[in-house]
CSV table of C-alpha atoms in Angstrom, one decimal:
chain,number,residue,atom,x,y,z
K,1,UNK,CA,6.4,-4.8,-28.1
K,2,UNK,CA,6.4,-3.8,-24.7
K,3,UNK,CA,10.0,-3.7,-22.5
K,4,UNK,CA,10.2,-4.1,-18.5
K,5,UNK,CA,12.5,-2.2,-17.7
K,6,UNK,CA,10.6,1.2,-19.6
K,7,UNK,CA,7.0,0.0,-18.3
K,8,UNK,CA,9.2,0.1,-15.0
K,9,UNK,CA,11.1,4.1,-15.8
K,10,UNK,CA,7.6,5.2,-16.7
K,11,UNK,CA,5.7,3.7,-13.7
K,12,UNK,CA,8.1,4.9,-11.6
K,13,UNK,CA,7.5,8.3,-12.4
K,14,UNK,CA,3.7,8.1,-12.7
K,15,UNK,CA,3.0,6.3,-9.1
K,16,UNK,CA,3.9,9.5,-6.9
K,17,UNK,CA,0.9,11.5,-9.5
K,18,UNK,CA,-1.0,9.4,-8.9
K,19,UNK,CA,-1.1,9.2,-5.7
K,20,UNK,CA,-1.9,13.2,-5.7
K,21,UNK,CA,-4.4,12.5,-7.7
K,22,UNK,CA,-5.2,10.6,-5.3
K,23,UNK,CA,-5.2,13.0,-2.0
K,24,UNK,CA,-6.1,15.7,-4.3
K,25,UNK,CA,-10.0,14.0,-5.3
K,26,UNK,CA,-10.1,13.5,-1.2
K,27,UNK,CA,-9.1,17.2,-0.1
K,28,UNK,CA,-11.2,19.3,-3.3
K,29,UNK,CA,-14.3,17.5,-3.5
K,30,UNK,CA,-17.3,19.5,-2.0
K,31,UNK,CA,-18.8,16.0,-1.1
K,32,UNK,CA,-17.0,13.2,1.1
K,33,UNK,CA,-18.7,10.6,-1.4
K,34,UNK,CA,-18.4,12.1,-4.7
K,35,UNK,CA,-14.8,10.3,-5.4
K,36,UNK,CA,-17.0,7.1,-4.4
K,37,UNK,CA,-19.8,7.8,-6.7
K,38,UNK,CA,-16.9,7.8,-9.5
K,39,UNK,CA,-15.6,4.2,-8.2
K,40,UNK,CA,-19.7,3.3,-8.8
K,41,UNK,CA,-20.0,4.3,-11.9
K,42,UNK,CA,-23.3,6.6,-10.6
K,43,UNK,CA,-25.0,8.2,-13.5
K,44,UNK,CA,-29.4,9.2,-14.4
K,45,UNK,CA,-31.3,7.8,-16.2
K,46,UNK,CA,-34.5,8.5,-18.3
K,47,UNK,CA,-37.2,5.9,-17.9
K,48,UNK,CA,-40.5,5.0,-17.9
K,49,UNK,CA,-42.2,6.5,-15.0
K,50,UNK,CA,-43.3,3.8,-12.3
K,51,UNK,CA,-46.7,5.3,-11.4
K,52,UNK,CA,-48.1,6.0,-15.5
K,53,UNK,CA,-45.8,4.5,-18.5
K,54,UNK,CA,-46.9,7.4,-20.5
K,55,UNK,CA,-44.8,9.6,-18.9
K,56,UNK,CA,-40.9,9.3,-18.6
K,57,UNK,CA,-38.2,9.6,-15.7
K,58,UNK,CA,-34.8,10.3,-14.2
K,59,UNK,CA,-33.3,7.9,-12.1
K,60,UNK,CA,-30.3,7.3,-10.3
K,61,UNK,CA,-28.5,4.5,-11.3
K,62,UNK,CA,-25.1,3.5,-8.4
K,63,UNK,CA,-23.0,0.8,-10.0
K,64,UNK,CA,-22.1,-1.8,-13.2
K,65,UNK,CA,-23.7,-1.4,-15.9
K,66,UNK,CA,-22.3,-2.2,-19.1
K,67,UNK,CA,-19.4,0.8,-18.6
K,68,UNK,CA,-18.3,-1.9,-16.3
K,69,UNK,CA,-18.5,-4.4,-18.4
K,70,UNK,CA,-17.2,-2.9,-21.5
K,71,UNK,CA,-14.1,-2.2,-19.5
K,72,UNK,CA,-13.9,-5.8,-18.1
K,73,UNK,CA,-13.5,-7.3,-21.3
K,74,UNK,CA,-11.0,-4.3,-22.1
K,75,UNK,CA,-8.9,-4.6,-19.4
K,76,UNK,CA,-9.3,-8.8,-19.5
K,77,UNK,CA,-7.3,-8.9,-23.5
K,78,UNK,CA,-4.5,-6.0,-22.1
K,79,UNK,CA,-4.1,-8.1,-18.9
K,80,UNK,CA,-3.5,-10.9,-20.9
K,81,UNK,CA,-0.8,-8.9,-23.7
K,82,UNK,CA,1.4,-6.8,-20.5
K,83,UNK,CA,2.6,-11.0,-20.1
K,84,UNK,CA,4.0,-11.0,-23.5
K,85,UNK,CA,6.7,-8.3,-22.0
K,86,UNK,CA,10.4,-8.5,-23.7
K,87,UNK,CA,13.2,-8.7,-20.5
K,88,UNK,CA,15.8,-8.2,-22.7
K,89,UNK,CA,16.8,-3.9,-23.1
K,90,UNK,CA,15.3,-1.5,-25.3
K,91,UNK,CA,18.7,-0.7,-27.4
K,92,UNK,CA,19.7,-5.0,-28.1
K,93,UNK,CA,16.4,-5.1,-29.0
K,94,UNK,CA,16.9,-1.6,-31.7
K,95,UNK,CA,20.3,-3.6,-32.5
K,96,UNK,CA,18.9,-7.1,-33.6
K,97,UNK,CA,17.3,-4.2,-36.5
K,98,UNK,CA,20.6,-2.9,-37.6
K,99,UNK,CA,21.1,-4.4,-41.4
K,100,UNK,CA,24.0,-7.0,-42.9
K,101,UNK,CA,23.4,-8.7,-46.4
K,102,UNK,CA,23.9,-12.5,-43.5
K,103,UNK,CA,20.8,-11.0,-41.5
K,104,UNK,CA,18.4,-9.8,-44.3
K,105,UNK,CA,16.2,-12.3,-43.5
K,106,UNK,CA,16.3,-12.1,-40.4
K,107,UNK,CA,15.4,-8.6,-40.1
K,108,UNK,CA,13.2,-9.2,-42.1
K,109,UNK,CA,10.8,-11.7,-40.2
K,110,UNK,CA,12.0,-8.9,-36.5
K,111,UNK,CA,9.7,-6.4,-38.8
K,112,UNK,CA,7.3,-8.5,-39.9
K,113,UNK,CA,6.7,-10.0,-36.4
K,114,UNK,CA,7.2,-6.7,-34.8
K,115,UNK,CA,4.4,-4.5,-37.5
K,116,UNK,CA,2.1,-7.5,-36.5
K,117,UNK,CA,2.6,-6.4,-32.4
K,118,UNK,CA,2.0,-2.9,-32.5
K,119,UNK,CA,-1.2,-3.2,-34.6
K,120,UNK,CA,-2.3,-5.2,-32.2
K,121,UNK,CA,-0.4,-2.1,-30.0
K,122,UNK,CA,-3.0,-0.2,-31.7
K,123,UNK,CA,-6.4,-1.7,-30.5
K,124,UNK,CA,-5.8,-1.6,-27.1
K,125,UNK,CA,-3.8,2.0,-27.5
K,126,UNK,CA,-8.7,2.7,-29.1
K,127,UNK,CA,-8.9,0.6,-26.1
K,128,UNK,CA,-8.1,2.7,-23.4
K,129,UNK,CA,-8.3,6.7,-25.1
K,130,UNK,CA,-11.6,5.6,-26.6
K,131,UNK,CA,-12.9,4.0,-23.4
K,132,UNK,CA,-16.1,5.3,-22.6
K,133,UNK,CA,-15.6,4.3,-18.4
K,134,UNK,CA,-12.0,5.3,-18.7
K,135,UNK,CA,-12.9,8.7,-20.4
K,136,UNK,CA,-15.8,9.3,-17.8
K,137,UNK,CA,-14.0,8.5,-14.9
K,138,UNK,CA,-10.8,10.2,-15.4
K,139,UNK,CA,-13.1,12.9,-16.4
K,140,UNK,CA,-14.9,12.9,-12.9
K,141,UNK,CA,-11.6,13.3,-11.2
K,142,UNK,CA,-10.7,15.8,-13.5
K,143,UNK,CA,-14.0,18.0,-11.7
K,144,UNK,CA,-13.5,16.5,-8.3
K,145,UNK,CA,-9.6,18.0,-8.4
K,146,UNK,CA,-11.2,21.5,-9.5
K,147,UNK,CA,-13.4,21.9,-6.4
K,148,UNK,CA,-16.5,21.0,-9.3
K,149,UNK,CA,-19.5,18.7,-8.1
K,150,UNK,CA,-19.1,15.4,-9.2
K,151,UNK,CA,-21.8,15.0,-12.4
K,152,UNK,CA,-24.3,12.6,-12.7
K,153,UNK,CA,-25.4,13.7,-15.2
K,154,UNK,CA,-22.5,12.6,-17.7
K,155,UNK,CA,-23.5,11.2,-21.2
K,156,UNK,CA,-20.9,10.6,-24.9
K,157,UNK,CA,-23.7,11.7,-27.1
K,158,UNK,CA,-22.6,11.7,-31.4
K,159,UNK,CA,-24.1,15.2,-32.2
K,160,UNK,CA,-27.8,14.6,-30.5
K,161,UNK,CA,-30.0,17.1,-28.8
K,162,UNK,CA,-27.2,17.8,-26.0
K,163,UNK,CA,-29.3,18.1,-22.3
K,164,UNK,CA,-27.3,19.1,-19.2
K,165,UNK,CA,-24.0,16.5,-19.0
K,166,UNK,CA,-24.8,15.6,-22.4
K,167,UNK,CA,-21.3,15.8,-25.0
K,168,UNK,CA,-19.1,14.1,-28.1
K,169,UNK,CA,-16.0,12.4,-27.1
K,170,UNK,CA,-13.9,16.0,-27.9
K,171,UNK,CA,-15.3,18.2,-26.1
K,172,UNK,CA,-15.0,15.2,-23.4
K,173,UNK,CA,-10.9,15.3,-24.3
K,174,UNK,CA,-11.0,19.1,-24.3
K,175,UNK,CA,-12.2,19.4,-20.3
K,176,UNK,CA,-10.7,16.4,-19.1
K,177,UNK,CA,-7.6,18.5,-20.1
K,178,UNK,CA,-8.3,21.6,-19.8
K,179,UNK,CA,-9.4,20.8,-15.7
K,180,UNK,CA,-5.6,18.4,-15.7
K,181,UNK,CA,-3.9,21.5,-16.2
K,182,UNK,CA,-6.0,23.6,-13.4
K,183,UNK,CA,-6.1,20.7,-11.1
K,184,UNK,CA,-3.0,18.5,-11.7
K,185,UNK,CA,-0.4,19.7,-14.1
K,186,UNK,CA,1.9,16.3,-14.4
K,187,UNK,CA,-0.5,14.4,-15.0
K,188,UNK,CA,-1.7,16.9,-17.7
K,189,UNK,CA,1.5,16.9,-19.3
K,190,UNK,CA,1.5,13.7,-20.6
K,191,UNK,CA,-2.4,12.7,-20.9
K,192,UNK,CA,-2.0,16.1,-23.6
K,193,UNK,CA,1.3,14.8,-24.4
K,194,UNK,CA,0.0,11.1,-24.9
K,195,UNK,CA,-3.8,10.9,-26.1
K,196,UNK,CA,-3.4,12.3,-29.9
K,197,UNK,CA,-6.5,12.5,-32.2
K,198,UNK,CA,-4.6,12.5,-35.5
K,199,UNK,CA,-3.8,8.7,-34.1
K,200,UNK,CA,-6.7,7.9,-33.1
K,201,UNK,CA,-8.8,8.6,-36.2
K,202,UNK,CA,-5.8,7.1,-37.9
K,203,UNK,CA,-5.9,3.8,-36.2
K,204,UNK,CA,-9.5,3.6,-36.5
K,205,UNK,CA,-9.9,4.5,-39.9
K,206,UNK,CA,-7.2,2.4,-40.8
K,207,UNK,CA,-5.6,6.0,-42.1
K,208,UNK,CA,-2.5,5.0,-41.5
K,209,UNK,CA,0.6,2.5,-43.2
K,210,UNK,CA,3.9,0.7,-41.1
K,211,UNK,CA,6.7,2.2,-43.6
K,212,UNK,CA,9.8,0.4,-42.3
K,213,UNK,CA,10.4,1.1,-38.7
K,214,UNK,CA,8.4,4.1,-38.6
K,215,UNK,CA,4.1,4.7,-39.1
K,216,UNK,CA,3.0,7.2,-42.0
K,217,UNK,CA,-0.8,8.6,-41.4
K,218,UNK,CA,-3.7,9.0,-44.1
K,219,UNK,CA,-5.1,12.0,-42.4
K,220,UNK,CA,-3.2,15.3,-42.1
K,221,UNK,CA,-4.6,18.1,-41.9
K,222,UNK,CA,-1.9,21.3,-43.6
K,223,UNK,CA,-4.0,23.5,-41.7
K,224,UNK,CA,-4.1,21.8,-38.1
K,225,UNK,CA,-0.2,22.5,-37.1
K,226,UNK,CA,-0.8,19.6,-34.4
K,227,UNK,CA,-1.2,17.2,-37.0
K,228,UNK,CA,2.3,15.3,-38.4
K,229,UNK,CA,2.7,13.1,-41.7
K,230,UNK,CA,4.0,10.1,-38.7
K,231,UNK,CA,6.1,8.9,-36.8
K,232,UNK,CA,9.0,6.4,-36.3
K,233,UNK,CA,8.3,2.9,-34.3
K,234,UNK,CA,10.8,4.1,-31.6
K,235,UNK,CA,8.5,7.5,-30.8
K,236,UNK,CA,5.2,4.9,-30.7
K,237,UNK,CA,6.8,2.4,-28.4
K,238,UNK,CA,6.8,5.5,-25.8
K,239,UNK,CA,3.1,6.1,-26.7
K,240,UNK,CA,2.4,3.2,-25.6
K,241,UNK,CA,4.3,2.3,-22.2
K,242,UNK,CA,2.8,5.9,-20.9
K,243,UNK,CA,-0.4,4.5,-22.4
K,244,UNK,CA,0.1,1.5,-20.2
K,245,UNK,CA,0.9,3.0,-17.6
K,246,UNK,CA,-1.1,5.5,-17.6
K,247,UNK,CA,-4.4,2.9,-17.7
K,248,UNK,CA,-2.7,0.0,-14.7
K,249,UNK,CA,-1.8,3.5,-12.1
K,250,UNK,CA,-6.2,3.9,-13.2
K,251,UNK,CA,-6.6,0.8,-11.8
K,252,UNK,CA,-4.6,0.6,-9.1
K,253,UNK,CA,-6.2,4.4,-8.1
K,254,UNK,CA,-9.4,2.8,-7.9
K,255,UNK,CA,-8.1,0.1,-5.6
K,256,UNK,CA,-6.7,2.6,-3.6
K,257,UNK,CA,-10.7,4.6,-3.1
K,258,UNK,CA,-12.1,1.3,-3.0
K,259,UNK,CA,-9.6,0.4,0.3
K,260,UNK,CA,-10.6,4.4,1.9
K,261,UNK,CA,-14.1,3.9,1.3
K,262,UNK,CA,-14.2,0.9,3.3
K,263,UNK,CA,-11.7,1.6,6.1
K,264,UNK,CA,-14.6,5.0,5.5
K,265,UNK,CA,-17.6,3.1,6.3
K,266,UNK,CA,-16.3,0.1,9.4
K,267,UNK,CA,-16.3,3.3,11.5
K,268,UNK,CA,-20.0,3.9,10.4
K,269,UNK,CA,-22.0,0.3,10.7
K,270,UNK,CA,-20.6,-0.2,7.7
K,271,UNK,CA,-23.1,2.5,5.7
K,272,UNK,CA,-21.9,5.5,3.7
K,273,UNK,CA,-24.0,8.9,2.4
K,274,UNK,CA,-23.9,10.0,-0.8
K,275,UNK,CA,-25.3,12.9,-2.7
K,276,UNK,CA,-27.4,12.7,-5.6
K,277,UNK,CA,-27.8,16.0,-7.9
K,278,UNK,CA,-29.9,16.2,-10.4
K,279,UNK,CA,-30.0,19.4,-12.7
K,280,UNK,CA,-33.1,18.2,-15.5
K,281,UNK,CA,-35.6,18.5,-15.4
K,282,UNK,CA,-35.5,20.1,-12.4
K,283,UNK,CA,-32.4,20.9,-9.8
K,284,UNK,CA,-32.9,19.2,-7.2
K,285,UNK,CA,-30.2,18.0,-4.8
K,286,UNK,CA,-31.1,14.2,-2.2
K,287,UNK,CA,-29.1,12.1,-0.1
K,288,UNK,CA,-29.0,7.9,0.2
K,289,UNK,CA,-26.9,6.2,2.1
K,290,UNK,CA,-24.9,3.1,1.0
K,291,UNK,CA,-24.0,-0.6,2.7
K,292,UNK,CA,-21.3,-2.5,2.3
K,293,UNK,CA,-20.7,-6.2,4.0
K,294,UNK,CA,-17.7,-7.4,4.8
K,295,UNK,CA,-16.9,-10.0,2.3
K,296,UNK,CA,-18.2,-7.2,-0.8
K,297,UNK,CA,-14.6,-5.5,0.6
K,298,UNK,CA,-16.7,-2.8,-0.4
K,299,UNK,CA,-20.1,-0.8,-0.9
K,300,UNK,CA,-22.9,-1.3,-2.5
K,301,UNK,CA,-26.3,0.5,-2.7
K,302,UNK,CA,-28.6,-2.4,-0.6
K,303,UNK,CA,-31.7,-1.7,1.2
K,304,UNK,CA,-32.3,-0.2,4.8
K,305,UNK,CA,-31.4,-3.2,7.1
């Protein structure tokens, strides 16, 4: 269940943090085009060599790919859900659940609706914290604010043989949090609190139950001190509103990136240099120029005019 007052409070708290994220990324990126590469989903792929189909060659890719289209689908779904916010204060909403014999049927209906709504919100929670494009971009931003190069080789894998930049989700999340803790502790605090591996896995594998106004988790590892038996709906409301606020500010962040680079391009004949760094199969750095047009209000890779 979404509540305007909670969303506004969290937005006002986190908006300055994302402004600082932008300033730090601009300041500490090791090439002035690295933040543009994050926005444009720059990555390397290994494909058959155009000149010799029997050989594989590493190519750079810049611009929307399947990651982008998947993220767009999630964005549209989440945007539609956000329109269902409650206008009443959260305390007033909770008061509706106070039991009385005369309202028992009404309260049962409220609980039924609330439980179903939370399961939709759990899907959104997964879309955010399992979203490949979201995680990759946040990881790249965490590198930039700590003075590391853009990672062209980044690829999420599932236990396959690794090449430079390849990692599983849990590895990426560990590094992401470590970088945020070093570079922007305020953002680390909320990401570390809201992203919970146990909860994410319980949702993904339907290892949870909604009992009363509580979420009980059925994947607790007693040897893991971070694991819990469950938590109340009040805590879920806090986690979910934080997640949505992070995702909203993340999208606003890249609108600002787009505006920043378009303005910069206007000062240099609508072009911007970016750096391509390869570590595999051999170390190699090259530079190329991206061109923009007024109707793009952004930058897209084009051939030399």
